[in-house]
Amino acid sequence: PRASSELFRFVHFSSLARNTKELKMTYQSPKAIGNTVSPDEAIYASKPNVDGAKICIGGVVRQWDGDSLEVTAPIIDASTGKRCVIGRIATLGETEAVEAVSAAVTAWNQGRGEWPQMTMAGRIQAMQKVQEALKEQREAIVNALMWEICKNTSDAAAEFDRTMGFMDASIKTLKELDAK
């Protein structure tokens, strides 16, 4: 089986290599914003700058001063010739991972922590609070989706709205289960 899967990969990649020129000629990038954007274009002003250089451990959000990665859009900045930078994200290490696990163990407290002991109504209320905070940021989230993965406005808005609908359905189901 191993030899046949390696043969399949070789044949598959060989055929891809032969068709690369053909693929490049037929594939077009999405045109929702455009392949390139210049700082003098109006759309450039809507480019998000998502500061993900933050960490949340033990329920406390704090600024991250360590290493971070740039998040880029597949859209080229005409002034630099490089992908547009639309934010950054923290790159945590072993120390932060151990700190996060330790905080989770403390919060769980062998099933006696605040969340595991919370009533279903309390959990639902907490989730509704998160949902309301997300809804307040709808426009910014939709815009970030448009830039990050080149969705057009209606598709990005529909993705956000589907997520809110899923949360609504989950909350409704939890309420029904809790009433039984």
mmCIF file with all atom_site columns, C-alpha atoms in Angstrom:
data_model
loop_
_atom_site.group_PDB
_atom_site.id
_atom_site.type_symbol
_atom_site.label_atom_id
_atom_site.label_alt_id
_atom_site.label_comp_id
_atom_site.label_asym_id
_atom_site.label_entity_id
_atom_site.label_seq_id
_atom_site.pdbx_PDB_ins_code
_atom_site.Cartn_x
_atom_site.Cartn_y
_atom_site.Cartn_z
_atom_site.occupancy
_atom_site.B_iso_or_equiv
_atom_site.pdbx_formal_charge
_atom_site.auth_seq_id
_atom_site.auth_comp_id
_atom_site.auth_asym_id
_atom_site.auth_atom_id
_atom_site.pdbx_PDB_model_num
ATOM 1   C CA . PRO A 1 1   ? 0.000   0.000  0.000   1.00 0.00 ? 1   PRO A CA 1
ATOM 2   C CA . ARG A 1 2   ? 2.805   2.453  0.825   1.00 0.00 ? 2   ARG A CA 1
ATOM 3   C CA . ALA A 1 3   ? 4.489   1.977  -2.556  1.00 0.00 ? 3   ALA A CA 1
ATOM 4   C CA . SER A 1 4   ? 1.222   2.477  -4.423  1.00 0.00 ? 4   SER A CA 1
ATOM 5   C CA . SER A 1 5   ? 0.408   5.679  -2.496  1.00 0.00 ? 5   SER A CA 1
ATOM 6   C CA . GLU A 1 6   ? 3.892   7.027  -3.250  1.00 0.00 ? 6   GLU A CA 1
ATOM 7   C CA . LEU A 1 7   ? 3.418   6.119  -6.916  1.00 0.00 ? 7   LEU A CA 1
ATOM 8   C CA . PHE A 1 8   ? 0.041   7.907  -6.884  1.00 0.00 ? 8   PHE A CA 1
ATOM 9   C CA . ARG A 1 9   ? 1.661   11.017 -5.419  1.00 0.00 ? 9   ARG A CA 1
ATOM 10  C CA . PHE A 1 10  ? 4.425   10.925 -8.042  1.00 0.00 ? 10  PHE A CA 1
ATOM 11  C CA . VAL A 1 11  ? 1.953   10.530 -10.913 1.00 0.00 ? 11  VAL A CA 1
ATOM 12  C CA . HIS A 1 12  ? -0.350  13.164 -9.431  1.00 0.00 ? 12  HIS A CA 1
ATOM 13  C CA . PHE A 1 13  ? 2.439   15.717 -8.930  1.00 0.00 ? 13  PHE A CA 1
ATOM 14  C CA . SER A 1 14  ? 3.925   14.942 -12.343 1.00 0.00 ? 14  SER A CA 1
ATOM 15  C CA . SER A 1 15  ? 0.609   15.674 -14.021 1.00 0.00 ? 15  SER A CA 1
ATOM 16  C CA . LEU A 1 16  ? 0.243   18.862 -11.969 1.00 0.00 ? 16  LEU A CA 1
ATOM 17  C CA . ALA A 1 17  ? 3.710   19.990 -13.034 1.00 0.00 ? 17  ALA A CA 1
ATOM 18  C CA . ARG A 1 18  ? 2.820   19.462 -16.715 1.00 0.00 ? 18  ARG A CA 1
ATOM 19  C CA . ASN A 1 19  ? -0.417  21.416 -16.320 1.00 0.00 ? 19  ASN A CA 1
ATOM 20  C CA . THR A 1 20  ? 0.975   24.332 -14.287 1.00 0.00 ? 20  THR A CA 1
ATOM 21  C CA . LYS A 1 21  ? 1.308   26.600 -17.303 1.00 0.00 ? 21  LYS A CA 1
ATOM 22  C CA . GLU A 1 22  ? -2.239  25.717 -18.338 1.00 0.00 ? 22  GLU A CA 1
ATOM 23  C CA . LEU A 1 23  ? -3.559  26.412 -14.799 1.00 0.00 ? 23  LEU A CA 1
ATOM 24  C CA . LYS A 1 24  ? -1.841  29.806 -14.629 1.00 0.00 ? 24  LYS A CA 1
ATOM 25  C CA . MET A 1 25  ? -3.459  30.800 -17.904 1.00 0.00 ? 25  MET A CA 1
ATOM 26  C CA . THR A 1 26  ? -7.011  29.914 -16.811 1.00 0.00 ? 26  THR A CA 1
ATOM 27  C CA . TYR A 1 27  ? -7.107  30.891 -13.114 1.00 0.00 ? 27  TYR A CA 1
ATOM 28  C CA . GLN A 1 28  ? -8.130  34.423 -12.182 1.00 0.00 ? 28  GLN A CA 1
ATOM 29  C CA . SER A 1 29  ? -7.982  35.816 -8.626  1.00 0.00 ? 29  SER A CA 1
ATOM 30  C CA . PRO A 1 30  ? -11.238 37.081 -7.112  1.00 0.00 ? 30  PRO A CA 1
ATOM 31  C CA . LYS A 1 31  ? -11.966 40.666 -8.074  1.00 0.00 ? 31  LYS A CA 1
ATOM 32  C CA . ALA A 1 32  ? -13.964 41.764 -5.001  1.00 0.00 ? 32  ALA A CA 1
ATOM 33  C CA . ILE A 1 33  ? -11.340 44.355 -4.064  1.00 0.00 ? 33  ILE A CA 1
ATOM 34  C CA . GLY A 1 34  ? -8.883  43.725 -6.869  1.00 0.00 ? 34  GLY A CA 1
ATOM 35  C CA . ASN A 1 35  ? -5.534  42.030 -7.241  1.00 0.00 ? 35  ASN A CA 1
ATOM 36  C CA . THR A 1 36  ? -3.638  45.191 -6.364  1.00 0.00 ? 36  THR A CA 1
ATOM 37  C CA . VAL A 1 37  ? -4.559  48.286 -4.468  1.00 0.00 ? 37  VAL A CA 1
ATOM 38  C CA . SER A 1 38  ? -2.757  51.595 -4.214  1.00 0.00 ? 38  SER A CA 1
ATOM 39  C CA . PRO A 1 39  ? -2.614  53.858 -1.140  1.00 0.00 ? 39  PRO A CA 1
ATOM 40  C CA . ASP A 1 40  ? -4.240  56.640 -3.190  1.00 0.00 ? 40  ASP A CA 1
ATOM 41  C CA . GLU A 1 41  ? -7.355  54.515 -3.884  1.00 0.00 ? 41  GLU A CA 1
ATOM 42  C CA . ALA A 1 42  ? -10.393 55.010 -1.640  1.00 0.00 ? 42  ALA A CA 1
ATOM 43  C CA . ILE A 1 43  ? -10.649 51.259 -0.877  1.00 0.00 ? 43  ILE A CA 1
ATOM 44  C CA . TYR A 1 44  ? -7.126  51.335 0.628   1.00 0.00 ? 44  TYR A CA 1
ATOM 45  C CA . ALA A 1 45  ? -8.451  53.424 3.519   1.00 0.00 ? 45  ALA A CA 1
ATOM 46  C CA . SER A 1 46  ? -10.716 50.514 4.501   1.00 0.00 ? 46  SER A CA 1
ATOM 47  C CA . LYS A 1 47  ? -7.726  48.141 4.900   1.00 0.00 ? 47  LYS A CA 1
ATOM 48  C CA . PRO A 1 48  ? -8.022  46.653 8.394   1.00 0.00 ? 48  PRO A CA 1
ATOM 49  C CA . ASN A 1 49  ? -5.276  46.670 10.974  1.00 0.00 ? 49  ASN A CA 1
ATOM 50  C CA . VAL A 1 50  ? -6.200  43.846 13.335  1.00 0.00 ? 50  VAL A CA 1
ATOM 51  C CA . ASP A 1 51  ? -4.028  43.897 16.436  1.00 0.00 ? 51  ASP A CA 1
ATOM 52  C CA . GLY A 1 52  ? -3.843  40.237 17.374  1.00 0.00 ? 52  GLY A CA 1
ATOM 53  C CA . ALA A 1 53  ? -0.688  40.764 19.399  1.00 0.00 ? 53  ALA A CA 1
ATOM 54  C CA . LYS A 1 54  ? -2.632  40.103 22.562  1.00 0.00 ? 54  LYS A CA 1
ATOM 55  C CA . ILE A 1 55  ? -2.997  37.061 24.753  1.00 0.00 ? 55  ILE A CA 1
ATOM 56  C CA . CYS A 1 56  ? -5.804  35.893 26.990  1.00 0.00 ? 56  CYS A CA 1
ATOM 57  C CA . ILE A 1 57  ? -4.754  33.701 29.873  1.00 0.00 ? 57  ILE A CA 1
ATOM 58  C CA . GLY A 1 58  ? -6.786  33.181 33.014  1.00 0.00 ? 58  GLY A CA 1
ATOM 59  C CA . GLY A 1 59  ? -9.555  35.422 31.685  1.00 0.00 ? 59  GLY A CA 1
ATOM 60  C CA . VAL A 1 60  ? -7.218  38.413 31.383  1.00 0.00 ? 60  VAL A CA 1
ATOM 61  C CA . VAL A 1 61  ? -6.454  39.943 27.981  1.00 0.00 ? 61  VAL A CA 1
ATOM 62  C CA . ARG A 1 62  ? -3.092  41.631 27.845  1.00 0.00 ? 62  ARG A CA 1
ATOM 63  C CA . GLN A 1 63  ? -0.882  43.155 25.182  1.00 0.00 ? 63  GLN A CA 1
ATOM 64  C CA . TRP A 1 64  ? 1.793   40.821 23.827  1.00 0.00 ? 64  TRP A CA 1
ATOM 65  C CA . ASP A 1 65  ? 5.256   42.365 23.580  1.00 0.00 ? 65  ASP A CA 1
ATOM 66  C CA . GLY A 1 66  ? 6.952   39.229 22.234  1.00 0.00 ? 66  GLY A CA 1
ATOM 67  C CA . ASP A 1 67  ? 7.300   37.993 18.683  1.00 0.00 ? 67  ASP A CA 1
ATOM 68  C CA . SER A 1 68  ? 4.356   38.287 16.336  1.00 0.00 ? 68  SER A CA 1
ATOM 69  C CA . LEU A 1 69  ? 3.564   37.378 12.747  1.00 0.00 ? 69  LEU A CA 1
ATOM 70  C CA . GLU A 1 70  ? 2.172   39.719 10.155  1.00 0.00 ? 70  GLU A CA 1
ATOM 71  C CA . VAL A 1 71  ? -1.204  38.734 8.717   1.00 0.00 ? 71  VAL A CA 1
ATOM 72  C CA . THR A 1 72  ? -1.384  39.560 5.031   1.00 0.00 ? 72  THR A CA 1
ATOM 73  C CA . ALA A 1 73  ? -4.115  39.739 2.439   1.00 0.00 ? 73  ALA A CA 1
ATOM 74  C CA . PRO A 1 74  ? -3.773  38.059 -0.953  1.00 0.00 ? 74  PRO A CA 1
ATOM 75  C CA . ILE A 1 75  ? -4.076  41.592 -2.348  1.00 0.00 ? 75  ILE A CA 1
ATOM 76  C CA . ILE A 1 76  ? -0.884  43.309 -3.475  1.00 0.00 ? 76  ILE A CA 1
ATOM 77  C CA . ASP A 1 77  ? -0.037  46.782 -2.199  1.00 0.00 ? 77  ASP A CA 1
ATOM 78  C CA . ALA A 1 78  ? 0.909   48.629 -5.413  1.00 0.00 ? 78  ALA A CA 1
ATOM 79  C CA . SER A 1 79  ? 3.278   50.917 -3.498  1.00 0.00 ? 79  SER A CA 1
ATOM 80  C CA . THR A 1 80  ? 5.410   48.052 -2.146  1.00 0.00 ? 80  THR A CA 1
ATOM 81  C CA . GLY A 1 81  ? 4.729   45.198 -4.560  1.00 0.00 ? 81  GLY A CA 1
ATOM 82  C CA . LYS A 1 82  ? 4.051   42.991 -1.531  1.00 0.00 ? 82  LYS A CA 1
ATOM 83  C CA . ARG A 1 83  ? 0.923   41.542 0.034   1.00 0.00 ? 83  ARG A CA 1
ATOM 84  C CA . CYS A 1 84  ? -1.038  44.078 2.100   1.00 0.00 ? 84  CYS A CA 1
ATOM 85  C CA . VAL A 1 85  ? -0.421  43.754 5.823   1.00 0.00 ? 85  VAL A CA 1
ATOM 86  C CA . ILE A 1 86  ? -3.791  43.725 7.583   1.00 0.00 ? 86  ILE A CA 1
ATOM 87  C CA . GLY A 1 87  ? -2.731  42.865 11.115  1.00 0.00 ? 87  GLY A CA 1
ATOM 88  C CA . ARG A 1 88  ? -0.502  40.800 13.325  1.00 0.00 ? 88  ARG A CA 1
ATOM 89  C CA . ILE A 1 89  ? -0.875  37.833 15.617  1.00 0.00 ? 89  ILE A CA 1
ATOM 90  C CA . ALA A 1 90  ? 1.081   36.846 18.700  1.00 0.00 ? 90  ALA A CA 1
ATOM 91  C CA . THR A 1 91  ? 3.426   33.891 18.440  1.00 0.00 ? 91  THR A CA 1
ATOM 92  C CA . LEU A 1 92  ? 3.516   32.334 21.863  1.00 0.00 ? 92  LEU A CA 1
ATOM 93  C CA . GLY A 1 93  ? 6.051   29.918 23.215  1.00 0.00 ? 93  GLY A CA 1
ATOM 94  C CA . GLU A 1 94  ? 6.342   27.135 25.755  1.00 0.00 ? 94  GLU A CA 1
ATOM 95  C CA . THR A 1 95  ? 6.201   29.492 28.765  1.00 0.00 ? 95  THR A CA 1
ATOM 96  C CA . GLU A 1 96  ? 2.852   30.940 27.657  1.00 0.00 ? 96  GLU A CA 1
ATOM 97  C CA . ALA A 1 97  ? 1.485   27.492 26.787  1.00 0.00 ? 97  ALA A CA 1
ATOM 98  C CA . VAL A 1 98  ? 2.304   26.212 30.278  1.00 0.00 ? 98  VAL A CA 1
ATOM 99  C CA . GLU A 1 99  ? 0.813   29.378 31.794  1.00 0.00 ? 99  GLU A CA 1
ATOM 100 C CA . ALA A 1 100 ? -2.406  28.903 29.779  1.00 0.00 ? 100 ALA A CA 1
ATOM 101 C CA . VAL A 1 101 ? -2.751  25.235 30.743  1.00 0.00 ? 101 VAL A CA 1
ATOM 102 C CA . SER A 1 102 ? -2.114  26.092 34.378  1.00 0.00 ? 102 SER A CA 1
ATOM 103 C CA . ALA A 1 103 ? -4.796  28.801 34.245  1.00 0.00 ? 103 ALA A CA 1
ATOM 104 C CA . ALA A 1 104 ? -7.242  26.327 32.654  1.00 0.00 ? 104 ALA A CA 1
ATOM 105 C CA . VAL A 1 105 ? -6.552  23.756 35.391  1.00 0.00 ? 105 VAL A CA 1
ATOM 106 C CA . THR A 1 106 ? -7.124  26.446 38.023  1.00 0.00 ? 106 THR A CA 1
ATOM 107 C CA . ALA A 1 107 ? -10.355 27.583 36.340  1.00 0.00 ? 107 ALA A CA 1
ATOM 108 C CA . TRP A 1 108 ? -11.614 23.986 36.077  1.00 0.00 ? 108 TRP A CA 1
ATOM 109 C CA . ASN A 1 109 ? -10.720 23.351 39.746  1.00 0.00 ? 109 ASN A CA 1
ATOM 110 C CA . GLN A 1 110 ? -11.568 19.658 39.456  1.00 0.00 ? 110 GLN A CA 1
ATOM 111 C CA . GLY A 1 111 ? -15.060 20.515 38.242  1.00 0.00 ? 111 GLY A CA 1
ATOM 112 C CA . ARG A 1 112 ? -15.657 23.046 41.005  1.00 0.00 ? 112 ARG A CA 1
ATOM 113 C CA . GLY A 1 113 ? -14.656 26.171 39.069  1.00 0.00 ? 113 GLY A CA 1
ATOM 114 C CA . GLU A 1 114 ? -16.974 29.012 38.138  1.00 0.00 ? 114 GLU A CA 1
ATOM 115 C CA . TRP A 1 115 ? -17.828 27.776 34.604  1.00 0.00 ? 115 TRP A CA 1
ATOM 116 C CA . PRO A 1 116 ? -18.353 24.088 35.407  1.00 0.00 ? 116 PRO A CA 1
ATOM 117 C CA . GLN A 1 117 ? -20.574 25.049 38.351  1.00 0.00 ? 117 GLN A CA 1
ATOM 118 C CA . MET A 1 118 ? -22.482 27.731 36.462  1.00 0.00 ? 118 MET A CA 1
ATOM 119 C CA . THR A 1 119 ? -26.133 27.102 35.669  1.00 0.00 ? 119 THR A CA 1
ATOM 120 C CA . MET A 1 120 ? -27.162 26.627 32.059  1.00 0.00 ? 120 MET A CA 1
ATOM 121 C CA . ALA A 1 121 ? -28.926 29.990 32.232  1.00 0.00 ? 121 ALA A CA 1
ATOM 122 C CA . GLY A 1 122 ? -25.677 31.594 33.366  1.00 0.00 ? 122 GLY A CA 1
ATOM 123 C CA . ARG A 1 123 ? -23.720 29.981 30.529  1.00 0.00 ? 123 ARG A CA 1
ATOM 124 C CA . ILE A 1 124 ? -26.342 31.095 28.016  1.00 0.00 ? 124 ILE A CA 1
ATOM 125 C CA . GLN A 1 125 ? -26.145 34.630 29.369  1.00 0.00 ? 125 GLN A CA 1
ATOM 126 C CA . ALA A 1 126 ? -22.335 34.577 29.004  1.00 0.00 ? 126 ALA A CA 1
ATOM 127 C CA . MET A 1 127 ? -22.610 33.384 25.400  1.00 0.00 ? 127 MET A CA 1
ATOM 128 C CA . GLN A 1 128 ? -25.211 36.051 24.609  1.00 0.00 ? 128 GLN A CA 1
ATOM 129 C CA . LYS A 1 129 ? -22.821 38.673 25.986  1.00 0.00 ? 129 LYS A CA 1
ATOM 130 C CA . VAL A 1 130 ? -20.087 37.416 23.628  1.00 0.00 ? 130 VAL A CA 1
ATOM 131 C CA . GLN A 1 131 ? -22.549 37.369 20.735  1.00 0.00 ? 131 GLN A CA 1
ATOM 132 C CA . GLU A 1 132 ? -23.609 40.965 21.403  1.00 0.00 ? 132 GLU A CA 1
ATOM 133 C CA . ALA A 1 133 ? -19.966 42.079 21.499  1.00 0.00 ? 133 ALA A CA 1
ATOM 134 C CA . LEU A 1 134 ? -19.382 40.364 18.144  1.00 0.00 ? 134 LEU A CA 1
ATOM 135 C CA . LYS A 1 135 ? -22.479 41.999 16.643  1.00 0.00 ? 135 LYS A CA 1
ATOM 136 C CA . GLU A 1 136 ? -21.135 45.419 17.694  1.00 0.00 ? 136 GLU A CA 1
ATOM 137 C CA . GLN A 1 137 ? -18.049 44.651 15.615  1.00 0.00 ? 137 GLN A CA 1
ATOM 138 C CA . ARG A 1 138 ? -19.947 43.280 12.579  1.00 0.00 ? 138 ARG A CA 1
ATOM 139 C CA . GLU A 1 139 ? -18.752 45.900 10.114  1.00 0.00 ? 139 GLU A CA 1
ATOM 140 C CA . ALA A 1 140 ? -15.094 45.523 11.141  1.00 0.00 ? 140 ALA A CA 1
ATOM 141 C CA . ILE A 1 141 ? -15.300 41.702 11.049  1.00 0.00 ? 141 ILE A CA 1
ATOM 142 C CA . VAL A 1 142 ? -16.953 41.708 7.616   1.00 0.00 ? 142 VAL A CA 1
ATOM 143 C CA . ASN A 1 143 ? -14.289 44.106 6.334   1.00 0.00 ? 143 ASN A CA 1
ATOM 144 C CA . ALA A 1 144 ? -11.476 41.934 7.732   1.00 0.00 ? 144 ALA A CA 1
ATOM 145 C CA . LEU A 1 145 ? -12.996 38.860 6.025   1.00 0.00 ? 145 LEU A CA 1
ATOM 146 C CA . MET A 1 146 ? -13.120 40.743 2.744   1.00 0.00 ? 146 MET A CA 1
ATOM 147 C CA . TRP A 1 147 ? -9.445  41.617 2.914   1.00 0.00 ? 147 TRP A CA 1
ATOM 148 C CA . GLU A 1 148 ? -8.108  38.427 4.507   1.00 0.00 ? 148 GLU A CA 1
ATOM 149 C CA . ILE A 1 149 ? -9.735  35.902 2.177   1.00 0.00 ? 149 ILE A CA 1
ATOM 150 C CA . CYS A 1 150 ? -11.002 38.111 -0.656  1.00 0.00 ? 150 CYS A CA 1
ATOM 151 C CA . LYS A 1 151 ? -14.689 37.579 -0.022  1.00 0.00 ? 151 LYS A CA 1
ATOM 152 C CA . ASN A 1 152 ? -17.006 40.127 -1.551  1.00 0.00 ? 152 ASN A CA 1
ATOM 153 C CA . THR A 1 153 ? -19.139 42.228 0.792   1.00 0.00 ? 153 THR A CA 1
ATOM 154 C CA . SER A 1 154 ? -22.293 40.118 0.547   1.00 0.00 ? 154 SER A CA 1
ATOM 155 C CA . ASP A 1 155 ? -20.431 36.797 1.052   1.00 0.00 ? 155 ASP A CA 1
ATOM 156 C CA . ALA A 1 156 ? -18.468 38.150 4.019   1.00 0.00 ? 156 ALA A CA 1
ATOM 157 C CA . ALA A 1 157 ? -21.661 39.553 5.583   1.00 0.00 ? 157 ALA A CA 1
ATOM 158 C CA . ALA A 1 158 ? -23.472 36.261 4.954   1.00 0.00 ? 158 ALA A CA 1
ATOM 159 C CA . GLU A 1 159 ? -20.656 34.348 6.696   1.00 0.00 ? 159 GLU A CA 1
ATOM 160 C CA . PHE A 1 160 ? -20.913 36.597 9.748   1.00 0.00 ? 160 PHE A CA 1
ATOM 161 C CA . ASP A 1 161 ? -24.713 36.359 9.786   1.00 0.00 ? 161 ASP A CA 1
ATOM 162 C CA . ARG A 1 162 ? -24.595 32.533 9.470   1.00 0.00 ? 162 ARG A CA 1
ATOM 163 C CA . THR A 1 163 ? -22.302 32.413 12.482  1.00 0.00 ? 163 THR A CA 1
ATOM 164 C CA . MET A 1 164 ? -24.705 34.570 14.493  1.00 0.00 ? 164 MET A CA 1
ATOM 165 C CA . GLY A 1 165 ? -27.580 32.342 13.333  1.00 0.00 ? 165 GLY A CA 1
ATOM 166 C CA . PHE A 1 166 ? -25.676 29.259 14.485  1.00 0.00 ? 166 PHE A CA 1
ATOM 167 C CA . MET A 1 167 ? -25.148 30.880 17.882  1.00 0.00 ? 167 MET A CA 1
ATOM 168 C CA . ASP A 1 168 ? -28.861 31.747 18.075  1.00 0.00 ? 168 ASP A CA 1
ATOM 169 C CA . ALA A 1 169 ? -29.842 28.161 17.224  1.00 0.00 ? 169 ALA A CA 1
ATOM 170 C CA . SER A 1 170 ? -27.383 26.751 19.777  1.00 0.00 ? 170 SER A CA 1
ATOM 171 C CA . ILE A 1 171 ? -28.684 29.068 22.496  1.00 0.00 ? 171 ILE A CA 1
ATOM 172 C CA . LYS A 1 172 ? -32.294 28.182 21.633  1.00 0.00 ? 172 LYS A CA 1
ATOM 173 C CA . THR A 1 173 ? -31.489 24.467 21.853  1.00 0.00 ? 173 THR A CA 1
ATOM 174 C CA . LEU A 1 174 ? -29.703 24.912 25.173  1.00 0.00 ? 174 LEU A CA 1
ATOM 175 C CA . LYS A 1 175 ? -32.680 26.812 26.572  1.00 0.00 ? 175 LYS A CA 1
ATOM 176 C CA . GLU A 1 176 ? -35.016 24.010 25.458  1.00 0.00 ? 176 GLU A CA 1
ATOM 177 C CA . LEU A 1 177 ? -32.769 21.349 27.000  1.00 0.00 ? 177 LEU A CA 1
ATOM 178 C CA . ASP A 1 178 ? -32.460 23.329 30.211  1.00 0.00 ? 178 ASP A CA 1
ATOM 179 C CA . ALA A 1 179 ? -36.253 23.641 30.471  1.00 0.00 ? 179 ALA A CA 1
ATOM 180 C CA . LYS A 1 180 ? -36.685 19.834 30.477  1.00 0.00 ? 180 LYS A CA 1
#
